[in-house]
Short mmCIF file of C-alpha atoms in Angstrom, two decimals:
data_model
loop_
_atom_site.label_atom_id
_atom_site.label_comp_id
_atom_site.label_asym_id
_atom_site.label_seq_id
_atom_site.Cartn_x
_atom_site.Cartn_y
_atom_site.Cartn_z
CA UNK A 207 166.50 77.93 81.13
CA UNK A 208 163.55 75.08 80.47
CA UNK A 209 164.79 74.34 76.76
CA UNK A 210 164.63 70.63 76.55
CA UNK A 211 163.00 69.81 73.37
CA UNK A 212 164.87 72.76 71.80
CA UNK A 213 167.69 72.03 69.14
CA UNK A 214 170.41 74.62 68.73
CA UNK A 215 169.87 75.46 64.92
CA UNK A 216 173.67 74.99 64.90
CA UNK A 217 173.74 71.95 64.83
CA UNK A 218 173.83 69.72 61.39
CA UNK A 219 174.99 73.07 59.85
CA UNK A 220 178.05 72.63 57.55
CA UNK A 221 181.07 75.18 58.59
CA UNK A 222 180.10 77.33 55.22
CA UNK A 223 176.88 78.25 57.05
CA UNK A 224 178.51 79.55 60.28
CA UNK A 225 181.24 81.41 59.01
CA UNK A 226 178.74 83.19 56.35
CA UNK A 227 176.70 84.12 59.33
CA UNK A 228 179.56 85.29 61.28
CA UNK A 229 180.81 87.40 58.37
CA UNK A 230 177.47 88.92 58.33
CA UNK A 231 177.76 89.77 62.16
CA UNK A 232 181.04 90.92 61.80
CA UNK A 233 179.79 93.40 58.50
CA UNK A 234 176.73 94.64 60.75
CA UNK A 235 178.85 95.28 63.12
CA UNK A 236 181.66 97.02 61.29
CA UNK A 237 178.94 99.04 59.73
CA UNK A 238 176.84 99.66 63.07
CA UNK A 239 180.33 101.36 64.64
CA UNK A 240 181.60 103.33 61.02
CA UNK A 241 177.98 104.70 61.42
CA UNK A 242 178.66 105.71 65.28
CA UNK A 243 181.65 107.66 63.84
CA UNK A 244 179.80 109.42 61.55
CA UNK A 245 177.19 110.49 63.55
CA UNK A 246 179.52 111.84 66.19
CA UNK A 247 180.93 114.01 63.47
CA UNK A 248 177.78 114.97 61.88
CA UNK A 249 176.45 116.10 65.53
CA UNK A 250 179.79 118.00 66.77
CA UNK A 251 179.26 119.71 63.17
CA UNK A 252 176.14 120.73 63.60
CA UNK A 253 176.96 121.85 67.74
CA UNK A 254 179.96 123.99 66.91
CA UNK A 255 178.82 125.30 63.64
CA UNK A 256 181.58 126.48 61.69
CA UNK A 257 183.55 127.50 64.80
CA UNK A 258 184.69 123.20 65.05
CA UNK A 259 188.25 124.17 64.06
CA UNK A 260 188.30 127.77 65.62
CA UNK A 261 189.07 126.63 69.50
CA UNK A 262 191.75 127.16 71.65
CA UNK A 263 194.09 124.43 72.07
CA UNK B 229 173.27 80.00 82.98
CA UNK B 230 174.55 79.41 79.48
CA UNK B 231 177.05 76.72 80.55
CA UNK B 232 174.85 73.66 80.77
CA UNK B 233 173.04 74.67 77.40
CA UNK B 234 176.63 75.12 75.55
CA UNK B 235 178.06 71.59 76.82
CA UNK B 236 174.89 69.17 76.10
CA UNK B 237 174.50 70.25 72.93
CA UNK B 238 178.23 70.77 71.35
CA UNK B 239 180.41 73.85 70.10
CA UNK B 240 177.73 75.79 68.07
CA UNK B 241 175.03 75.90 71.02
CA UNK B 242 177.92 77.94 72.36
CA UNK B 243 176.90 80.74 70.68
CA UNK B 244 177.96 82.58 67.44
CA UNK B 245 175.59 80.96 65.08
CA UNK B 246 173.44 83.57 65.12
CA UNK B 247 172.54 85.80 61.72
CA UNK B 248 172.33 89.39 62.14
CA UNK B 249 168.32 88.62 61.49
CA UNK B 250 168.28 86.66 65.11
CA UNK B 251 169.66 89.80 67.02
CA UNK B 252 167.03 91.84 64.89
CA UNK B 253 164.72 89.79 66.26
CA UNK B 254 165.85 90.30 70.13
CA UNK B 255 165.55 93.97 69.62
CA UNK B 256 161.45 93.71 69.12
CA UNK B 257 160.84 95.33 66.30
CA UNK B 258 156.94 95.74 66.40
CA UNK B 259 157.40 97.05 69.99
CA UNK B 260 160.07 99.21 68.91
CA UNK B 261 157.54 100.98 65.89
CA UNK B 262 155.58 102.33 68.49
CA UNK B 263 157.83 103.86 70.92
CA UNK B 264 159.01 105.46 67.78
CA UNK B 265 156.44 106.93 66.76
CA UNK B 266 154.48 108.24 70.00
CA UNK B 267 158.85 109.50 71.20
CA UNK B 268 158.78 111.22 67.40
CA UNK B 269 155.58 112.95 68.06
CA UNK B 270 156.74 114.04 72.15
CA UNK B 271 159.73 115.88 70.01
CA UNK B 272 157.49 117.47 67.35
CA UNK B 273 154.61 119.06 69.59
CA UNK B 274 157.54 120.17 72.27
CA UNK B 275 158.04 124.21 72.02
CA UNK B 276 161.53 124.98 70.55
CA UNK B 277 161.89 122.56 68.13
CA UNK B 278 165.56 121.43 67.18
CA UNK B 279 167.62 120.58 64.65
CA UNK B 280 166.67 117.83 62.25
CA UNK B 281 169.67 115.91 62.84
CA UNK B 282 169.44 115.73 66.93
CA UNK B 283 166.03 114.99 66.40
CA UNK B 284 167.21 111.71 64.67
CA UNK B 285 169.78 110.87 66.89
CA UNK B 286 167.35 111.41 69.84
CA UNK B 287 164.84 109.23 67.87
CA UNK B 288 167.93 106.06 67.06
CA UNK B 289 168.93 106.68 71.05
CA UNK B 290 165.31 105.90 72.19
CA UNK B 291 164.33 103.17 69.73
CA UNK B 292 167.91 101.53 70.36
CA UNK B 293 167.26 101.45 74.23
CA UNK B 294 163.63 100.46 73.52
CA UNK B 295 165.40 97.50 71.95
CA UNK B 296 168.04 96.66 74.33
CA UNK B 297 165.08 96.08 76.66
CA UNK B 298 163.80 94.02 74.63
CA UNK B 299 167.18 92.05 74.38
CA UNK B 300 167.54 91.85 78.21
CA UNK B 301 163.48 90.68 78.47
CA UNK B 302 163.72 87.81 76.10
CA UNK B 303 167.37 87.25 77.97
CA UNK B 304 165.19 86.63 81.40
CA UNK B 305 161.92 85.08 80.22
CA UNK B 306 163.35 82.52 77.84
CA UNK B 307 161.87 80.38 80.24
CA UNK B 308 158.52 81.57 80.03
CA UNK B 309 158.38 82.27 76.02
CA UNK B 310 159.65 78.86 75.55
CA UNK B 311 156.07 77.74 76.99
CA UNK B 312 153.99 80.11 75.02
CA UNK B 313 152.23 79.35 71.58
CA UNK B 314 152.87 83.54 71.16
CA UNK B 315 156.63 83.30 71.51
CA UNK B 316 158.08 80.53 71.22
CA UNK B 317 159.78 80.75 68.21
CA UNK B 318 161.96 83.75 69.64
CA UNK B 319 165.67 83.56 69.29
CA UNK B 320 166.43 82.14 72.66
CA UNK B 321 163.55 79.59 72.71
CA UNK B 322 164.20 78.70 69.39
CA UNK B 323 167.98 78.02 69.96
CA UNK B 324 169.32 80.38 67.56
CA UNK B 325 170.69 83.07 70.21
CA UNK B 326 172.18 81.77 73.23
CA UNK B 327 171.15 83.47 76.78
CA UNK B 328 174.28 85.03 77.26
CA UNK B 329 174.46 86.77 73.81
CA UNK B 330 171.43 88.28 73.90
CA UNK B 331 172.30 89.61 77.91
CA UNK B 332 175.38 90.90 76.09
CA UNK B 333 173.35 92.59 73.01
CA UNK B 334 171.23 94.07 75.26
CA UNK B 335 173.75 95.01 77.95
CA UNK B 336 176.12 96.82 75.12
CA UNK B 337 173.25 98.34 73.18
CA UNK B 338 171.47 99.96 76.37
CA UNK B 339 174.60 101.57 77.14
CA UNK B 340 175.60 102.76 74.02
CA UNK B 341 172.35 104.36 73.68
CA UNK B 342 172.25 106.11 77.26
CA UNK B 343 175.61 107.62 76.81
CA UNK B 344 175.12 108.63 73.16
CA UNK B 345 172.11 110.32 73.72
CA UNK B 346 173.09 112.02 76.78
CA UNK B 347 175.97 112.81 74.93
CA UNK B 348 174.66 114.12 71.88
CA UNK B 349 171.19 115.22 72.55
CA UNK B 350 170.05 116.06 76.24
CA UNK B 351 171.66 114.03 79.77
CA UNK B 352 167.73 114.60 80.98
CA UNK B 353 166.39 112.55 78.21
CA UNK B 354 169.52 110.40 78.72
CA UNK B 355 168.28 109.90 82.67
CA UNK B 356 164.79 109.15 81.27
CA UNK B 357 166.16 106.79 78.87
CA UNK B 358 167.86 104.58 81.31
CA UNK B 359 165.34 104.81 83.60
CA UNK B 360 162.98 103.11 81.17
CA UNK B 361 165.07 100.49 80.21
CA UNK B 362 166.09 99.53 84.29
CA UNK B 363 162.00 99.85 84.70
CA UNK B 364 161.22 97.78 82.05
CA UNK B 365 163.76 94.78 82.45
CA UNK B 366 164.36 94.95 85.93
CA UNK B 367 161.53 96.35 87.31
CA UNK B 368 158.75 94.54 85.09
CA UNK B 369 160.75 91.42 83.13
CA UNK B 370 162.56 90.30 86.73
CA UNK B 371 160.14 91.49 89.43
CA UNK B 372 156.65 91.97 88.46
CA UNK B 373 155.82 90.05 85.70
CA UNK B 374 156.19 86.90 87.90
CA UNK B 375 154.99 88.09 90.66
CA UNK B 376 151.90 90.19 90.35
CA UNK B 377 148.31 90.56 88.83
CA UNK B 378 149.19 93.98 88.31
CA UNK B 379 152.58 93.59 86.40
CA UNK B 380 151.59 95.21 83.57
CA UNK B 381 149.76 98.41 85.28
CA UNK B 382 152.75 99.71 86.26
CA UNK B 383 155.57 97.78 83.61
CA UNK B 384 153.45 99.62 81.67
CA UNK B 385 155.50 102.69 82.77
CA UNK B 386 158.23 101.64 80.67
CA UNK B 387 156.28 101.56 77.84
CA UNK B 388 154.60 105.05 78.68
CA UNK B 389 158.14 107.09 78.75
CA UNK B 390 159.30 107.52 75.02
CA UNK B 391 156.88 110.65 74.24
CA UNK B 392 158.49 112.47 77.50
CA UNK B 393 161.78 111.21 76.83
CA UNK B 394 161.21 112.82 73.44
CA UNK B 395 160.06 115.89 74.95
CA UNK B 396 162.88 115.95 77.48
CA UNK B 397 165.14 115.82 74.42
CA UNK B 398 164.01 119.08 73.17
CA UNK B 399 163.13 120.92 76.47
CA UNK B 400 165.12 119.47 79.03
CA UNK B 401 162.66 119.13 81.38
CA UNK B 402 159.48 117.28 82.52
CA UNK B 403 156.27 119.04 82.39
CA UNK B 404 152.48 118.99 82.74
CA UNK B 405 152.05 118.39 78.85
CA UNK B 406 154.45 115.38 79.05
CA UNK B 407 153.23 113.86 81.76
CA UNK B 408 149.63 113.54 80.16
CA UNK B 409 151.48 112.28 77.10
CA UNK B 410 152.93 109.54 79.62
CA UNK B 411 149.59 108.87 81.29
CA UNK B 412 147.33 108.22 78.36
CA UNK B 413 149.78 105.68 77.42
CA UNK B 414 150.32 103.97 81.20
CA UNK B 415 146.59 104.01 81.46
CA UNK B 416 146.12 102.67 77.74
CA UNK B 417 148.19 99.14 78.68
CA UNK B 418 145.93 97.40 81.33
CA UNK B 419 142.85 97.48 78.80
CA UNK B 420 144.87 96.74 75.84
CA UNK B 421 146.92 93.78 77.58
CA UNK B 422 144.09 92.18 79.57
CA UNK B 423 141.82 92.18 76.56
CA UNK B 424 144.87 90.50 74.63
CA UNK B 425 145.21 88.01 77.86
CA UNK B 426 141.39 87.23 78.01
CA UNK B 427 141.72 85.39 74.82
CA UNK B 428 145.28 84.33 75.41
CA UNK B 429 145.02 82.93 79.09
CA UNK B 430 145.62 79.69 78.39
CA UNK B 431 148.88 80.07 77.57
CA UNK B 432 150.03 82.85 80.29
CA UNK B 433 148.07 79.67 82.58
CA UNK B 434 150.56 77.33 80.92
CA UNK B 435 153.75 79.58 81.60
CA UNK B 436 153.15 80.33 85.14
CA UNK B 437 153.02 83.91 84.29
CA UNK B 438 150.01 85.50 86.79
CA UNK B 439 148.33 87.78 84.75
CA UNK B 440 144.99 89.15 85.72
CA UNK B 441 142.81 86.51 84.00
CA UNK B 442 144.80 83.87 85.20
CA UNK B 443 144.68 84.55 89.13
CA UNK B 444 141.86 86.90 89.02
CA UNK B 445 139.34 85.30 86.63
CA UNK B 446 137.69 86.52 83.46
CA UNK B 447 134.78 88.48 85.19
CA UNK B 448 137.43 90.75 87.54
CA UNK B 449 139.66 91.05 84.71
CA UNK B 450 136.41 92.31 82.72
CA UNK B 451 135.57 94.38 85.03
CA UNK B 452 139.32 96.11 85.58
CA UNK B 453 139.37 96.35 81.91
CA UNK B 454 136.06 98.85 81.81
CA UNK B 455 137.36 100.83 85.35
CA UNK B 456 140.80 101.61 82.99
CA UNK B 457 138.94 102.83 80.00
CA UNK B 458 136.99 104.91 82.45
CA UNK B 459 140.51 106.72 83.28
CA UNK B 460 141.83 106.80 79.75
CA UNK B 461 139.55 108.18 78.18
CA UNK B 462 139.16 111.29 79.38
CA UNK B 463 143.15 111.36 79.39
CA UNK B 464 142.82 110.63 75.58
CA UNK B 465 141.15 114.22 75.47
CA UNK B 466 143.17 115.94 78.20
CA UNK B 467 146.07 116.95 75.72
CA UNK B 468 143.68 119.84 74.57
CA UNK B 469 143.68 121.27 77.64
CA UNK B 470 147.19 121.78 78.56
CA UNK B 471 148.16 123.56 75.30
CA UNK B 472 148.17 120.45 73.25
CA UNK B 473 145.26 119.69 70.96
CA UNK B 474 142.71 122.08 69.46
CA UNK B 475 138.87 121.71 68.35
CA UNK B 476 139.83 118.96 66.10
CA UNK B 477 141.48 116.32 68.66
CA UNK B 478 139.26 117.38 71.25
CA UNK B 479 136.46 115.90 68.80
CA UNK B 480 138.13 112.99 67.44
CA UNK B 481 139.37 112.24 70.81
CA UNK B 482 135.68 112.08 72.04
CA UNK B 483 134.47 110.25 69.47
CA UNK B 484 137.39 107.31 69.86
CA UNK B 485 136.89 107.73 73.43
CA UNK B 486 133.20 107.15 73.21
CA UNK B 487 134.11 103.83 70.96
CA UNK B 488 136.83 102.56 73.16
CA UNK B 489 134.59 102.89 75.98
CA UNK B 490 131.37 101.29 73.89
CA UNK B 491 133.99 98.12 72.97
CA UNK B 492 135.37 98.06 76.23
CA UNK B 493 131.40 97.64 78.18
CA UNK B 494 130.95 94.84 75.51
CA UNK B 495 133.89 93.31 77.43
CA UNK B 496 132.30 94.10 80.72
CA UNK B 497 129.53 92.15 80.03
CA UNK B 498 131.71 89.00 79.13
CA UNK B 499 130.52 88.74 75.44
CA UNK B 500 133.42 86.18 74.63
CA UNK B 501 136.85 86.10 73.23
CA UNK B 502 135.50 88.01 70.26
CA UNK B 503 134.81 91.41 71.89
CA UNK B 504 138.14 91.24 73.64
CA UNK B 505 139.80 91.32 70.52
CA UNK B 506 137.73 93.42 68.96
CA UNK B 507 138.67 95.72 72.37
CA UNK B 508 142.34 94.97 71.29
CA UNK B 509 142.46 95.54 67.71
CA UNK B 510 140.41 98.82 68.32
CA UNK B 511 142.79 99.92 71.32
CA UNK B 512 146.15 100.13 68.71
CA UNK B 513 144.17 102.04 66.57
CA UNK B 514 142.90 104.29 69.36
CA UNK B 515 146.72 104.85 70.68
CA UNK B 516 147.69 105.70 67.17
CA UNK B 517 145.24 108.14 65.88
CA UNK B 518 145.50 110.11 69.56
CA UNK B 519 149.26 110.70 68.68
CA UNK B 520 148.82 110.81 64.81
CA UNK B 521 146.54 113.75 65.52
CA UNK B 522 149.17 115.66 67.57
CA UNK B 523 151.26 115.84 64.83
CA UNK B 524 148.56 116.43 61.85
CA UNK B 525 146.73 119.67 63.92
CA UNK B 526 149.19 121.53 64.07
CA UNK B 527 150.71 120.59 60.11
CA UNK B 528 147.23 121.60 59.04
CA UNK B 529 147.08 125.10 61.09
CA UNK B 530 144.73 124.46 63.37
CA UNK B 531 145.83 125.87 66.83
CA UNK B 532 145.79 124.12 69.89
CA UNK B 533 143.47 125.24 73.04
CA UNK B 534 145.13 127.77 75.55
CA UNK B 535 146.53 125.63 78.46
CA UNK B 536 144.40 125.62 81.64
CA UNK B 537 147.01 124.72 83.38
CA UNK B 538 149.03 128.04 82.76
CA UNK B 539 151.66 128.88 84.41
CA UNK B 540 152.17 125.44 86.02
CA UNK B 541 153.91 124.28 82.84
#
């Protein structure tokens, strides 16, 4: 890709900068997918009522 | 494609310096308001209703696959935003997100979002849902965009699905009132883009990207501009007669019609840059108010028109 006179905003950046940014990735992240989880409960909740623990094994 | 990038320029260029706010940023969050909104209102004026909760989840699922489009677009046309006053200063261009994250972003996102809303919610809306994001990067962003005059007359497709992939989250199915839903928005995006790209043609010029302006001229895309507003207009008003809008829309509708059409002959007869975006502004407005007004008949008890089309739907 045509990105000559671009500069990678990495560069010049101390190592404190990228590994804040990385632990904010990995917390979005971490917080994306606990959120997933929840929502997959919430929904099979709300689909099998109170009937979630009555099934046939 | 990343490779060269990630050598010339050291370790960071090769990737992971990127804050959360730079894969925000990929997911085009302005776009990503409106599919929102006109998917939230295909849910709430589709018969049946459904719980509050699946109504969310449908709503996350289309707005995160709206954005993983987005990813995979400014994945492609780095290239092209890189050359463009308008977008340069996205993550790619600006060096923040490297190519093959945001591919990756998008990639992961749009199939998280299929499978959790065919999972969850309804596997038609799911269909619809990747159907819309495979039109709208591959379709448009690789094929069209580069290719044709008409690129965005039918990538506008993409952009026309969220209020019947709403409504196919509650029904199901695809029907008559959907598809009008679908085609006031498909036949809303030539006049609203090409009045954007009359004042903006320069820089589409610049980036090789052939919009209608640029290969066409200003007087045929003037021209094109009024012909669309000729169709959408009387789409704008159609919803009242297949069961969705009453006395009220059917007059508002007429009266925006009647201004989008009186902005859009200004256009026609080439009154400069400053009609255009008047045409532009006015068109957003126009779009919103059509669908704000499908949601606010009903909450005020006005009743909606007997369908004509009956037992069709």
């Amino acid at each position: 890709m045509a990105q000559d006179e671009e500069k990678s905003s990495g560069e010049g950046l101390d190592a404190e900068a990228y590994n804040r940014r990385r632990r904010g990735r990995s917390l979005a992240i971490a917080f994306v997918l606990a959120g997933l989880a929840v929502l997959f409960y919430v929904v099979t909740v709300i689909k099998l009522g109170p009937g979630v623990m009555n099934r046939p094994l | 494609m990343i490779d060269l990038e990630a050598t010339r320029s050291g370790a960071f260029a090769a990737g992971g310096n990127a804050s959360v706010r730079d894969f925000v940023a990929l997911l085009k969050p302005r776009v990503m308001s409106l599919v929102v909104f006109t998917a939230f209102v295909g849910i709430a004026v589709a018969p049946g209703g459904m719980h509050p909760v699946l109504a969310a989840t449908a709503l996350l699922c289309i707005a995160v696959g709206a954005g993983a489009s987005g990813a995979l677009n400014m994945w492609y046309d780095a290239d092209i935003d890189a050359r463009m006053g308008r977008t340069r200063l996205r993550p790619i261009p600006r060096g923040a997100v490297t190519p093959g994250e945001a591919l990756a972003f998008g990639l992961v996102l749009s199939v998280f979002s299929v499978l959790t809303l065919g999972l969850l919610v309804s596997w038609a809306a799911s269909a619809l849902l990747a159907f819309t994001i495979f039109f709208y990067a591959v379709v448009y962003t690789m094929w069209l965009k580069r290719s044709t005059p008409q690129n965005i007359v039918i990538g506008g497709a993409s952009g026309a699905f969220p209020p019947m992939i709403g409504w196919a989250a509650v029904t199901g199915t695809v029907s008559i009132e959907s598809i009008v839903l679908f085609l006031i928005i498909f036949f809303w995006t030539p006049p609203h883009f090409w009045a954007l790209a009359l004042y903006k043609s320069a820089d589409y010029r610049r980036a090789g990207v052939p919009m209608l302006p640029v290969v066409a001229g200003d007087a045929a895309t003037r021209r094109q501009i009024f012909a669309y507003s000729l169709i959408l207009v009387p789409l704008g008003m159609a919803p009242a007669a297949v069961g969705l809008g009453g006395p009220l829309y059917l007059a508002v509708s007429g009266v925006l019609g009647a201004l989008f059409l009186g902005l859009a002959w200004q256009v026609r007869r080439g009154e400069g840059d400053a009609a255009a975006r008047r045409l532009f502004a006015f068109s957003i407005l126009y779009l919103f108010l059509l669908f704000a007004l499908l949601l606010v008949e009903p909450a005020i008890g006005i009743a909606p028109f007997a369908s004509l089309a009956g037992g069709l739907s």
